[in-house]
Short mmCIF file of C-alpha atoms in Angstrom, two decimals:
data_model
loop_
_atom_site.label_atom_id
_atom_site.label_comp_id
_atom_site.label_asym_id
_atom_site.label_seq_id
_atom_site.Cartn_x
_atom_site.Cartn_y
_atom_site.Cartn_z
CA MET A 10 -0.85 5.24 -67.25
CA SER A 11 0.72 3.06 -69.95
CA SER A 12 4.43 2.32 -70.01
CA ASN A 13 4.82 4.42 -73.16
CA ALA A 14 3.12 7.37 -71.52
CA ALA A 15 5.36 6.99 -68.49
CA ASP A 16 8.42 7.00 -70.77
CA ARG A 17 7.22 10.24 -72.40
CA ALA A 18 6.57 11.98 -69.03
CA PRO A 19 9.10 14.75 -68.23
CA ARG A 20 11.79 13.68 -65.78
CA VAL A 21 12.60 15.91 -62.82
CA GLY A 22 16.20 16.13 -61.70
CA ILE A 23 17.31 17.06 -58.18
CA THR A 24 18.35 20.50 -59.45
CA ASP A 25 14.79 21.13 -60.65
CA ILE A 26 13.46 20.99 -57.06
CA PRO A 27 13.38 24.43 -55.38
CA PRO A 28 15.86 24.72 -52.46
CA GLU A 29 13.02 25.76 -50.15
CA LEU A 30 11.20 22.48 -50.84
CA ILE A 31 14.38 20.46 -50.26
CA ALA A 32 14.88 22.22 -46.91
CA ALA A 33 11.26 21.45 -45.95
CA ILE A 34 11.79 17.78 -46.80
CA LEU A 35 15.03 17.60 -44.83
CA GLU A 36 13.27 19.08 -41.79
CA CYS A 37 11.19 15.91 -41.71
CA LEU A 38 14.23 13.77 -40.84
CA ASP A 39 13.60 11.75 -37.70
CA ILE A 40 15.38 13.60 -34.88
CA GLY A 41 15.73 10.74 -32.43
CA SER A 42 18.83 12.50 -31.11
CA THR A 43 20.70 15.60 -32.20
CA ARG A 44 23.80 13.62 -33.11
CA SER A 45 21.98 11.06 -35.28
CA TYR A 46 19.94 13.84 -36.89
CA TYR A 47 23.03 15.70 -38.04
CA SER A 48 24.73 12.46 -39.10
CA ASP A 49 21.81 11.76 -41.43
CA LEU A 50 21.63 15.36 -42.58
CA ILE A 51 25.35 15.59 -43.39
CA ARG A 52 25.22 12.23 -45.19
CA VAL A 53 22.44 13.62 -47.42
CA THR A 54 24.31 16.84 -48.12
CA HIS A 55 27.37 14.90 -49.24
CA SER A 56 25.43 13.23 -52.04
CA THR A 57 25.39 16.27 -54.38
CA SER A 58 26.68 19.82 -54.27
CA TYR A 59 23.14 21.10 -54.95
CA LEU A 60 21.74 19.31 -51.90
CA ARG A 61 24.64 20.57 -49.82
CA GLN A 62 24.04 24.15 -50.86
CA ALA A 63 20.30 23.87 -50.25
CA ALA A 64 20.86 22.43 -46.77
CA THR A 65 23.63 24.76 -45.62
CA ASN A 66 21.58 27.78 -46.71
CA ALA A 67 18.53 26.65 -44.68
CA PRO A 68 19.13 28.00 -41.14
CA ASN A 69 16.14 26.14 -39.68
CA LEU A 70 18.02 22.85 -40.16
CA TRP A 71 20.87 23.82 -37.82
CA THR A 72 19.21 25.20 -34.71
CA SER A 73 19.86 22.28 -32.31
CA ILE A 74 23.33 22.36 -30.76
CA GLU A 75 24.61 19.54 -28.58
CA ILE A 76 28.01 19.60 -26.87
CA THR A 77 29.35 16.50 -25.12
CA ASP A 78 32.68 15.07 -24.00
CA ASN A 79 33.27 14.00 -27.60
CA PRO A 80 35.63 16.57 -29.21
CA SER A 81 33.82 16.29 -32.56
CA SER A 82 30.72 17.84 -30.97
CA PHE A 83 32.56 21.15 -30.71
CA GLU A 84 33.26 21.29 -34.44
CA LEU A 85 29.65 20.45 -35.22
CA ALA A 86 28.49 23.14 -32.77
CA LYS A 87 30.60 25.76 -34.59
CA ALA A 88 29.06 24.76 -37.91
CA CYS A 89 25.54 24.91 -36.47
CA LEU A 90 26.14 28.36 -34.97
CA GLU A 91 27.26 29.67 -38.35
CA ARG A 92 24.56 28.02 -40.44
CA SER A 93 21.66 28.82 -38.10
CA ARG A 94 22.35 32.53 -38.64
CA ALA A 95 19.84 34.60 -36.66
CA GLN A 96 17.41 31.76 -35.91
CA ALA A 97 16.39 30.89 -32.35
CA ILE A 98 18.52 27.98 -31.13
CA ASP A 99 18.42 25.14 -28.61
CA ILE A 100 21.69 24.38 -26.78
CA SER A 101 22.37 21.19 -24.84
CA ILE A 102 25.63 20.84 -22.88
CA ARG A 103 26.33 17.48 -21.22
CA MET A 104 29.89 17.11 -20.02
CA ASN A 105 31.28 14.87 -17.31
CA ARG A 106 34.99 14.96 -18.23
CA ARG A 107 37.60 17.52 -19.20
CA LEU A 108 35.31 20.40 -18.35
CA LYS A 109 37.88 22.62 -16.62
CA SER A 110 39.83 23.52 -19.78
CA ARG A 111 36.69 24.12 -21.82
CA LEU A 112 34.37 25.83 -19.39
CA ASN A 113 35.37 29.37 -20.40
CA GLY A 114 34.70 28.60 -24.05
CA LEU A 115 31.34 27.00 -23.30
CA LEU A 116 30.16 29.92 -21.20
CA ALA A 117 31.39 32.38 -23.83
CA MET A 118 29.28 30.57 -26.42
CA VAL A 119 26.21 30.68 -24.15
CA ASN A 120 26.73 34.39 -23.58
CA TYR A 121 27.30 35.03 -27.30
CA THR A 122 24.05 33.28 -28.28
CA ALA A 123 21.97 34.53 -25.31
CA THR A 124 19.66 36.73 -27.38
CA ARG A 125 18.90 33.77 -29.67
CA LEU A 126 18.46 31.12 -26.98
CA ARG A 127 15.14 29.30 -27.06
CA SER A 128 16.23 26.55 -24.67
CA LEU A 129 19.33 25.82 -22.62
CA ASP A 130 20.01 22.39 -21.09
CA MET A 131 23.28 22.46 -19.14
CA ARG A 132 24.38 19.35 -17.25
CA VAL A 133 28.00 19.39 -16.18
CA CYS A 134 30.26 17.84 -13.56
CA LEU A 135 32.63 20.19 -11.72
CA SER A 136 36.03 19.25 -10.36
CA ASP A 137 36.93 22.61 -8.80
CA LEU A 138 33.68 23.57 -7.08
CA HIS A 139 34.68 27.06 -5.97
CA LEU A 140 36.34 28.32 -9.15
CA GLU A 141 34.15 26.63 -11.74
CA TRP A 142 30.91 27.49 -9.94
CA LEU A 143 32.07 31.11 -9.73
CA GLN A 144 32.51 31.12 -13.52
CA ILE A 145 29.02 29.70 -14.09
CA ASN A 146 27.48 32.10 -11.59
CA THR A 147 29.14 35.11 -13.23
CA CYS A 148 27.95 34.01 -16.68
CA PHE A 149 24.33 33.64 -15.59
CA GLN A 150 24.37 37.00 -13.83
CA LYS A 151 25.12 38.68 -17.16
CA LEU A 152 22.81 36.64 -19.37
CA VAL A 153 20.11 38.56 -21.23
CA THR A 154 17.75 36.03 -22.81
CA PRO A 155 14.61 37.70 -24.16
CA HIS A 156 13.40 34.56 -25.97
CA LEU A 157 14.37 31.81 -23.51
CA LYS A 158 11.49 29.37 -22.91
CA HIS A 159 13.14 26.29 -21.40
CA LEU A 160 16.00 26.21 -18.88
CA ARG A 161 17.56 23.17 -17.24
CA VAL A 162 20.72 23.33 -15.12
CA GLU A 163 22.20 20.34 -13.34
CA ILE A 164 25.49 20.67 -11.49
CA ALA A 165 27.24 17.53 -10.27
CA ILE A 166 30.44 17.57 -8.22
CA PHE A 167 33.30 15.09 -8.20
CA HIS A 168 33.70 13.46 -4.77
CA GLU A 169 30.45 15.05 -3.62
CA PHE A 170 29.64 14.73 0.08
CA ALA A 171 26.25 14.73 1.76
CA THR A 172 27.05 18.13 3.23
CA SER A 173 27.75 19.76 -0.14
CA PRO A 174 25.95 23.10 -0.04
CA HIS A 175 23.24 24.26 -2.36
CA HIS A 176 24.11 27.15 -4.63
CA THR A 177 21.88 29.98 -5.74
CA LEU A 178 21.58 30.23 -9.51
CA PRO A 179 21.02 33.74 -10.88
CA MET A 180 18.04 33.69 -13.20
CA PRO A 181 18.71 35.07 -16.70
CA GLN A 182 17.59 38.66 -17.21
CA VAL A 183 14.53 39.53 -19.28
CA ALA A 184 13.30 35.94 -19.11
CA GLY A 185 9.63 36.84 -19.20
CA HIS A 186 8.89 34.04 -21.67
CA LEU A 187 10.38 31.27 -19.53
CA THR A 188 7.83 28.46 -19.36
CA SER A 189 9.81 25.51 -17.96
CA LEU A 190 12.59 25.40 -15.37
CA SER A 191 14.52 22.40 -14.04
CA LEU A 192 17.22 22.76 -11.37
CA ASN A 193 19.25 20.05 -9.64
CA ASN A 194 20.76 20.95 -6.24
CA LEU A 195 20.40 24.61 -7.15
CA THR A 196 18.20 27.30 -5.67
CA PRO A 197 16.70 29.90 -8.03
CA ASP A 198 17.62 33.47 -7.21
CA LEU A 199 14.34 35.17 -6.31
CA SER A 200 15.67 38.71 -6.04
CA HIS A 201 13.40 39.39 -9.02
CA PRO A 202 10.36 37.10 -8.46
CA HIS A 203 8.83 38.08 -11.80
CA THR A 204 11.46 35.92 -13.53
CA VAL A 205 9.61 32.77 -12.42
CA SER A 206 6.07 34.12 -12.62
CA SER A 207 5.59 32.79 -16.18
CA ILE A 208 6.86 29.26 -15.48
CA LYS A 209 4.33 26.52 -16.22
CA VAL A 210 6.54 23.44 -15.64
CA LEU A 211 8.91 23.38 -12.65
CA THR A 212 11.24 20.52 -11.64
CA LEU A 213 13.42 20.85 -8.54
CA SER A 214 15.83 18.16 -7.37
CA SER A 215 17.70 18.12 -4.08
CA LYS A 216 19.69 15.78 -1.82
CA TRP A 217 17.10 16.56 0.85
CA PHE A 218 14.58 19.35 0.92
CA TRP A 219 14.89 20.50 4.52
CA ASP A 220 18.41 21.58 3.61
CA TRP A 221 17.34 23.70 0.66
CA PRO A 222 16.54 25.73 2.85
CA TYR A 223 12.90 24.87 2.63
CA LEU A 224 11.60 28.45 3.06
CA THR A 225 13.32 29.36 -0.20
CA LEU A 226 11.32 26.63 -1.90
CA ILE A 227 8.10 28.02 -0.42
CA ARG A 228 8.95 31.48 -1.80
CA ALA A 229 9.82 30.02 -5.20
CA LEU A 230 6.48 28.20 -5.38
CA ASN A 231 4.47 31.23 -4.29
CA ALA A 232 6.21 33.32 -6.96
CA SER A 233 5.26 30.82 -9.71
CA HIS A 234 1.74 32.09 -10.34
CA SER A 235 1.37 30.30 -13.70
CA LEU A 236 2.63 26.90 -12.54
CA GLU A 237 0.75 23.92 -14.02
CA GLU A 238 3.17 21.01 -13.43
CA LEU A 239 5.41 20.64 -10.37
CA THR A 240 7.97 17.87 -9.73
CA LEU A 241 10.07 17.55 -6.56
CA MET A 242 12.73 14.84 -6.51
CA ARG A 243 15.29 13.76 -3.94
CA THR A 244 18.51 12.83 -5.74
CA ALA A 245 20.63 10.99 -3.17
CA ALA A 246 19.99 8.34 -0.54
CA VAL A 247 22.03 10.15 2.10
CA PRO A 248 21.50 10.11 5.87
CA TYR A 249 18.92 12.58 7.04
CA GLY A 250 19.50 15.45 9.38
CA ARG A 251 17.11 16.33 12.16
CA ARG A 252 13.67 14.83 11.64
CA ARG A 253 10.33 16.44 12.42
CA SER A 254 7.36 14.67 13.93
CA ALA A 255 3.83 15.18 12.64
CA ARG A 256 3.04 17.51 15.53
CA SER A 257 6.24 19.55 15.24
CA LEU A 258 6.06 20.51 11.58
CA PRO A 259 6.99 24.19 11.18
CA THR A 260 4.39 26.82 10.43
CA ILE A 261 4.82 28.07 6.87
CA PRO A 262 2.92 30.49 4.63
CA THR A 263 0.12 28.93 2.62
CA ILE A 264 1.42 27.76 -0.76
CA LEU A 265 -1.05 29.10 -3.32
CA LEU A 266 -0.80 27.48 -6.75
CA PRO A 267 -4.07 28.40 -8.48
CA LYS A 268 -3.27 26.79 -11.87
CA LEU A 269 -1.42 23.66 -10.74
CA ARG A 270 -2.79 20.52 -12.41
CA GLN A 271 -0.06 17.90 -11.88
CA PHE A 272 2.11 17.35 -8.80
CA THR A 273 4.85 14.70 -8.62
CA ILE A 274 6.85 13.85 -5.47
CA LYS A 275 9.67 11.31 -5.67
CA ASN A 276 11.61 10.12 -2.61
CA VAL A 277 11.19 13.38 -0.73
CA GLU A 278 11.39 13.13 3.07
CA ASN A 279 8.08 11.95 4.54
CA ASP A 280 7.79 14.88 6.93
CA PHE A 281 8.42 17.32 4.10
CA VAL A 282 5.75 15.63 1.96
CA ALA A 283 3.30 16.09 4.83
CA LEU A 284 4.33 19.73 5.22
CA LEU A 285 3.65 20.50 1.56
CA LEU A 286 0.41 18.56 1.16
CA THR A 287 -1.13 20.06 4.28
CA ASN A 288 -0.24 23.65 3.36
CA MET A 289 -0.93 23.76 -0.38
CA VAL A 290 -4.02 25.32 -1.92
CA SER A 291 -4.45 24.16 -5.52
CA PRO A 292 -8.10 24.22 -6.61
CA GLU A 293 -7.28 22.94 -10.13
CA LEU A 294 -5.01 20.05 -9.11
CA GLU A 295 -6.09 16.82 -10.83
CA ASP A 296 -3.17 14.37 -11.02
CA VAL A 297 -0.80 13.46 -8.15
CA VAL A 298 2.18 11.08 -8.22
CA ILE A 299 3.81 9.98 -4.96
CA GLU A 300 6.83 7.67 -5.08
CA GLN A 301 8.64 6.83 -1.85
CA THR A 302 10.95 3.97 -2.78
CA GLU A 303 14.49 4.92 -1.75
CA GLY A 304 15.85 3.15 1.34
CA LEU A 305 16.10 5.56 4.26
CA ASN A 306 17.18 3.30 7.13
CA ALA A 307 13.69 2.99 8.60
CA ALA A 308 15.07 0.73 11.32
CA ASP A 309 15.81 4.00 13.08
CA HIS A 310 12.56 4.85 14.87
CA THR A 311 13.31 8.58 14.52
CA LEU A 312 12.72 8.26 10.78
CA ARG A 313 9.24 6.76 11.19
CA PHE A 314 6.63 9.38 10.50
CA ASP A 315 3.24 9.14 12.25
CA TRP A 316 0.80 10.04 9.50
CA ASN A 317 -2.20 9.82 11.84
CA GLN A 318 -0.76 12.58 14.05
CA ILE A 319 -0.94 15.29 11.40
CA PRO A 320 -3.17 18.21 12.44
CA SER A 321 -6.29 18.87 10.40
CA PHE A 322 -5.85 19.84 6.76
CA PRO A 323 -8.24 20.95 3.98
CA GLY A 324 -7.46 18.24 1.40
CA PHE A 325 -7.51 18.36 -2.40
CA HIS A 326 -11.10 17.87 -3.55
CA SER A 327 -10.22 18.37 -7.23
CA VAL A 328 -7.71 15.48 -7.46
CA VAL A 329 -9.15 12.62 -9.53
CA SER A 330 -6.02 10.59 -10.36
CA LEU A 331 -3.39 9.23 -7.97
CA HIS A 332 -0.23 7.24 -8.77
CA VAL A 333 1.28 5.93 -5.53
CA ASP A 334 4.37 3.75 -5.10
CA ILE A 335 5.77 3.23 -1.61
CA ARG A 336 7.89 0.70 0.24
CA ALA A 337 7.32 -0.32 3.82
CA ALA A 338 10.97 0.44 4.58
CA VAL A 339 10.37 4.07 3.62
CA VAL A 340 6.79 4.71 4.71
CA PHE A 341 6.86 2.57 7.84
CA HIS A 342 3.28 3.24 9.02
CA LYS A 343 1.72 2.22 5.72
CA ASP A 344 -1.70 1.76 7.30
CA GLN A 345 -1.62 5.36 8.56
CA PHE A 346 -0.35 6.55 5.19
CA ALA A 347 -3.19 4.73 3.41
CA VAL A 348 -5.79 6.51 5.55
CA PHE A 349 -3.97 9.83 5.02
CA LEU A 350 -4.33 9.39 1.23
CA VAL A 351 -8.05 8.71 1.54
CA ASN A 352 -8.58 11.81 3.63
CA ILE A 353 -6.44 14.23 1.63
CA PHE A 354 -7.73 13.09 -1.79
CA PRO A 355 -11.40 12.38 -1.00
CA ASN A 356 -12.80 12.52 -4.54
CA LEU A 357 -10.39 10.15 -6.27
CA GLU A 358 -11.62 8.47 -9.46
CA THR A 359 -8.54 6.57 -10.69
CA LEU A 360 -5.87 4.87 -8.58
CA TYR A 361 -2.60 3.45 -10.00
CA MET A 362 -0.25 1.34 -7.88
CA PRO A 363 2.59 -1.11 -8.49
CA TRP A 364 1.74 -4.69 -7.61
CA ARG A 365 4.45 -5.10 -4.96
CA THR A 366 3.16 -2.31 -2.68
CA GLY A 367 -0.42 -2.01 -3.89
CA ARG A 368 -1.44 -5.13 -1.97
CA GLU A 369 -0.36 -3.58 1.32
CA LEU A 370 -2.40 -0.45 0.68
CA VAL A 371 -5.41 -2.47 -0.47
CA GLN A 372 -5.28 -4.41 2.81
CA ALA A 373 -4.95 -1.19 4.81
CA TRP A 374 -7.96 0.43 3.14
CA THR A 375 -10.08 -2.68 3.66
CA SER A 376 -9.17 -2.75 7.36
CA HIS A 377 -9.80 0.97 7.71
CA TRP A 378 -13.32 0.78 6.33
CA ASN A 379 -14.16 -2.39 8.24
CA LEU A 380 -12.96 -0.82 11.51
CA ALA A 381 -15.04 2.25 10.77
CA GLU A 382 -18.09 0.03 10.58
CA THR A 383 -17.45 -1.83 13.84
CA GLY A 384 -16.18 1.15 15.80
CA SER A 385 -17.82 4.34 16.94
CA ASP A 386 -17.56 5.78 13.44
CA THR A 387 -19.30 4.59 10.32
CA VAL A 388 -17.95 4.51 6.81
CA GLY A 389 -20.36 7.29 5.98
CA SER A 390 -18.51 9.59 8.39
CA VAL A 391 -15.03 8.93 6.97
CA ALA A 392 -13.66 9.44 3.48
CA ALA A 393 -14.37 6.28 1.49
CA TRP A 394 -13.58 7.23 -2.12
CA ARG A 395 -17.16 7.18 -3.27
CA GLU A 396 -16.08 8.45 -6.70
CA LEU A 397 -13.45 5.73 -7.27
CA ARG A 398 -14.09 3.99 -10.59
CA GLN A 399 -10.71 2.63 -11.75
CA LEU A 400 -8.09 0.58 -9.88
CA VAL A 401 -4.87 -0.43 -11.63
CA LEU A 402 -2.21 -2.73 -10.10
CA THR A 403 0.79 -3.28 -12.37
CA GLY A 404 4.33 -4.64 -12.29
CA GLN A 405 3.87 -8.31 -11.36
CA ASP A 406 6.47 -10.77 -12.65
CA CYS A 407 7.67 -14.31 -12.01
CA VAL A 408 10.33 -13.07 -9.58
CA THR A 409 7.97 -11.21 -7.26
CA CYS A 410 5.09 -13.69 -7.55
CA SER A 411 6.07 -16.50 -5.15
CA TRP A 412 2.48 -17.71 -4.56
CA ASN A 413 1.23 -14.15 -4.20
CA CYS A 414 -1.19 -14.04 -7.13
CA PRO A 415 -3.93 -16.01 -5.32
CA HIS A 416 -3.46 -13.75 -2.30
CA LEU A 417 -3.72 -10.68 -4.51
CA LEU A 418 -7.04 -11.87 -5.95
CA GLU A 419 -8.32 -12.45 -2.42
CA ASP A 420 -7.16 -9.01 -1.22
CA ILE A 421 -8.87 -7.26 -4.13
CA PHE A 422 -12.03 -9.28 -3.49
CA GLN A 423 -12.09 -8.22 0.16
CA LEU A 424 -11.72 -4.56 -0.84
CA LEU A 425 -14.50 -4.72 -3.43
CA GLN A 426 -16.76 -6.65 -1.08
CA THR A 427 -16.22 -4.03 1.63
CA ARG A 428 -17.13 -1.28 -0.82
CA LYS A 429 -20.30 -3.12 -1.82
CA LYS A 430 -21.21 -3.71 1.83
CA HIS A 431 -21.18 0.03 2.38
CA ASP A 432 -23.18 0.79 -0.80
CA LEU A 433 -20.23 2.32 -2.61
CA PRO A 434 -20.43 2.27 -6.43
CA PRO A 435 -18.71 -0.64 -8.21
CA LEU A 436 -15.54 -0.09 -10.24
CA ASP A 437 -15.75 0.41 -14.00
CA LEU A 438 -12.19 -0.84 -14.48
CA LEU A 439 -10.07 -3.28 -12.48
CA ARG A 440 -6.72 -3.95 -14.13
CA PHE A 441 -3.96 -6.01 -12.56
CA ASP A 442 -1.06 -8.30 -13.48
CA ALA A 443 -0.83 -11.97 -12.55
CA CYS A 444 1.48 -14.75 -13.68
CA GLU A 445 -0.05 -16.99 -16.32
CA SER A 446 0.22 -20.13 -14.21
CA VAL A 447 -2.37 -18.73 -11.80
CA LYS A 448 -4.89 -20.34 -14.16
CA LYS A 449 -3.63 -23.73 -12.96
CA TRP A 450 -4.57 -22.86 -9.38
CA GLU A 451 -7.65 -24.86 -8.43
CA GLY A 452 -9.43 -21.81 -7.02
CA TYR A 453 -8.71 -19.57 -10.03
CA ARG A 454 -12.11 -19.70 -11.75
CA VAL A 455 -14.04 -19.08 -8.54
CA ALA A 456 -11.79 -16.16 -7.58
CA ARG A 457 -12.05 -14.62 -11.05
CA ASN A 458 -15.83 -14.90 -11.17
CA ARG A 459 -16.22 -13.44 -7.67
CA LEU A 460 -14.28 -10.36 -8.74
CA ARG A 461 -16.33 -9.90 -11.90
CA GLN A 462 -19.58 -10.03 -9.94
CA LEU A 463 -18.44 -7.08 -7.81
CA LEU A 464 -17.66 -4.84 -10.81
CA SER A 465 -20.00 -2.69 -12.87
CA SER A 466 -19.83 -5.26 -15.70
CA PRO A 467 -17.97 -8.52 -16.47
CA ASP A 468 -15.86 -6.63 -19.02
CA ALA A 469 -14.65 -4.22 -16.34
CA MET A 470 -11.94 -6.68 -15.25
CA ASP A 471 -8.70 -6.64 -17.24
CA MET A 472 -6.32 -9.25 -15.84
CA VAL A 473 -2.99 -9.20 -17.68
CA LEU A 474 -1.44 -12.67 -17.57
CA LEU A 475 2.36 -12.78 -17.60
CA GLY A 476 4.29 -15.93 -18.43
CA GLY A 477 7.29 -17.52 -16.81
CA SER A 478 6.20 -18.60 -13.30
CA GLU A 479 4.94 -21.87 -11.88
CA TRP A 480 4.47 -20.61 -8.32
CA CYS A 481 0.74 -20.11 -8.47
CA SER A 482 0.07 -23.58 -9.83
CA GLN A 483 1.72 -24.94 -6.66
CA TYR A 484 -0.31 -22.75 -4.31
CA ARG A 485 -2.41 -24.42 -1.65
CA HIS A 486 -4.62 -22.82 1.02
#
């Protein structure tokens, strides 16, 4: 188009754009956080009266409400409640200070908007446990939330002690559409089990799970017929109560989760992990994450769990991906734990581990399969991860290296050589971190080539070199 033609083209002013189109454009604002979203939105509406009118009359733009310790968040919440009209809304309450004087108002707002609630994220810190918890409990007992899909409640307590009791949270009424639930140190009220039957994503956090009490957790899981993702997290490194040995685990009902696909366990007591994994039936389970990294005073022999003493269990034959992160101070018998993983997840295809603990497990698996060959058993009679195709070791850095990179290459080589010795298929992907100076080690090229020869192809090895360390260049046998 020529410049003259461009000059003759009709010009469109902001008032010529339909309000509906302006609202659709404003909906595309990047909502990195609720506060920044509204800051940008209000800044735009202050540019012209027409833009302001178009925005304030578009209820879809004002459906996210966030209340914090900042007093200005209350004024913004009032504006959003008014402008969102009858639209479904998402409310987030995160308050750590000055809650006592505002709790009644917050709960009144939640109750007032209950029929419009699409999601409720309530994370507050209580100073008067008895009175303030009673107020929250009473509010939730009366809630009628026909459209609620996502619920998260996290109650912290000032000057909390290890013996602080769990509280039972009444589930909102008519919550048949609830698809995700996250509770921290709270037990869901199961007087009406159908309230959790539609949940697909469940996250439960506790100081320790034996204290839940654990039978309530079993009932909650068995009532969640639609569950697809389950996360259990221990929230405090507090001293444990009475421990249970592998042979004294209680008898519990079978936990049937027919649709479960992802299971994450973080810092849960070792004996409780064993209890769950040996009593769950989840034929669709594919991805498992186990993180045991919190210090639990393993110097006390009563906290050391004997993984090889667990009675027989069926295992999860559908699991193909395992993320495992442990520390020797938490899982003391790491060699037993390594064998337990092989037996309970026999058809694993992909294994992810952090560098710092992955080496210990790699050594344990190599020893296990070598002992099976020399002992009365053979590798063919024990689980050997015949389907394993990908091994990923990440998280190396110059601080944790300290001459370890050459040892890591040797440990991986021994594992792969053991697999080849027993006619197990080679890996299609081997990915691990090493400090860049490992290339200065005189044995680097030989070690690298040996690994490549044991993989399905030379391209199957992905060694990520990280800079900053000179340890490996100083390594000597």
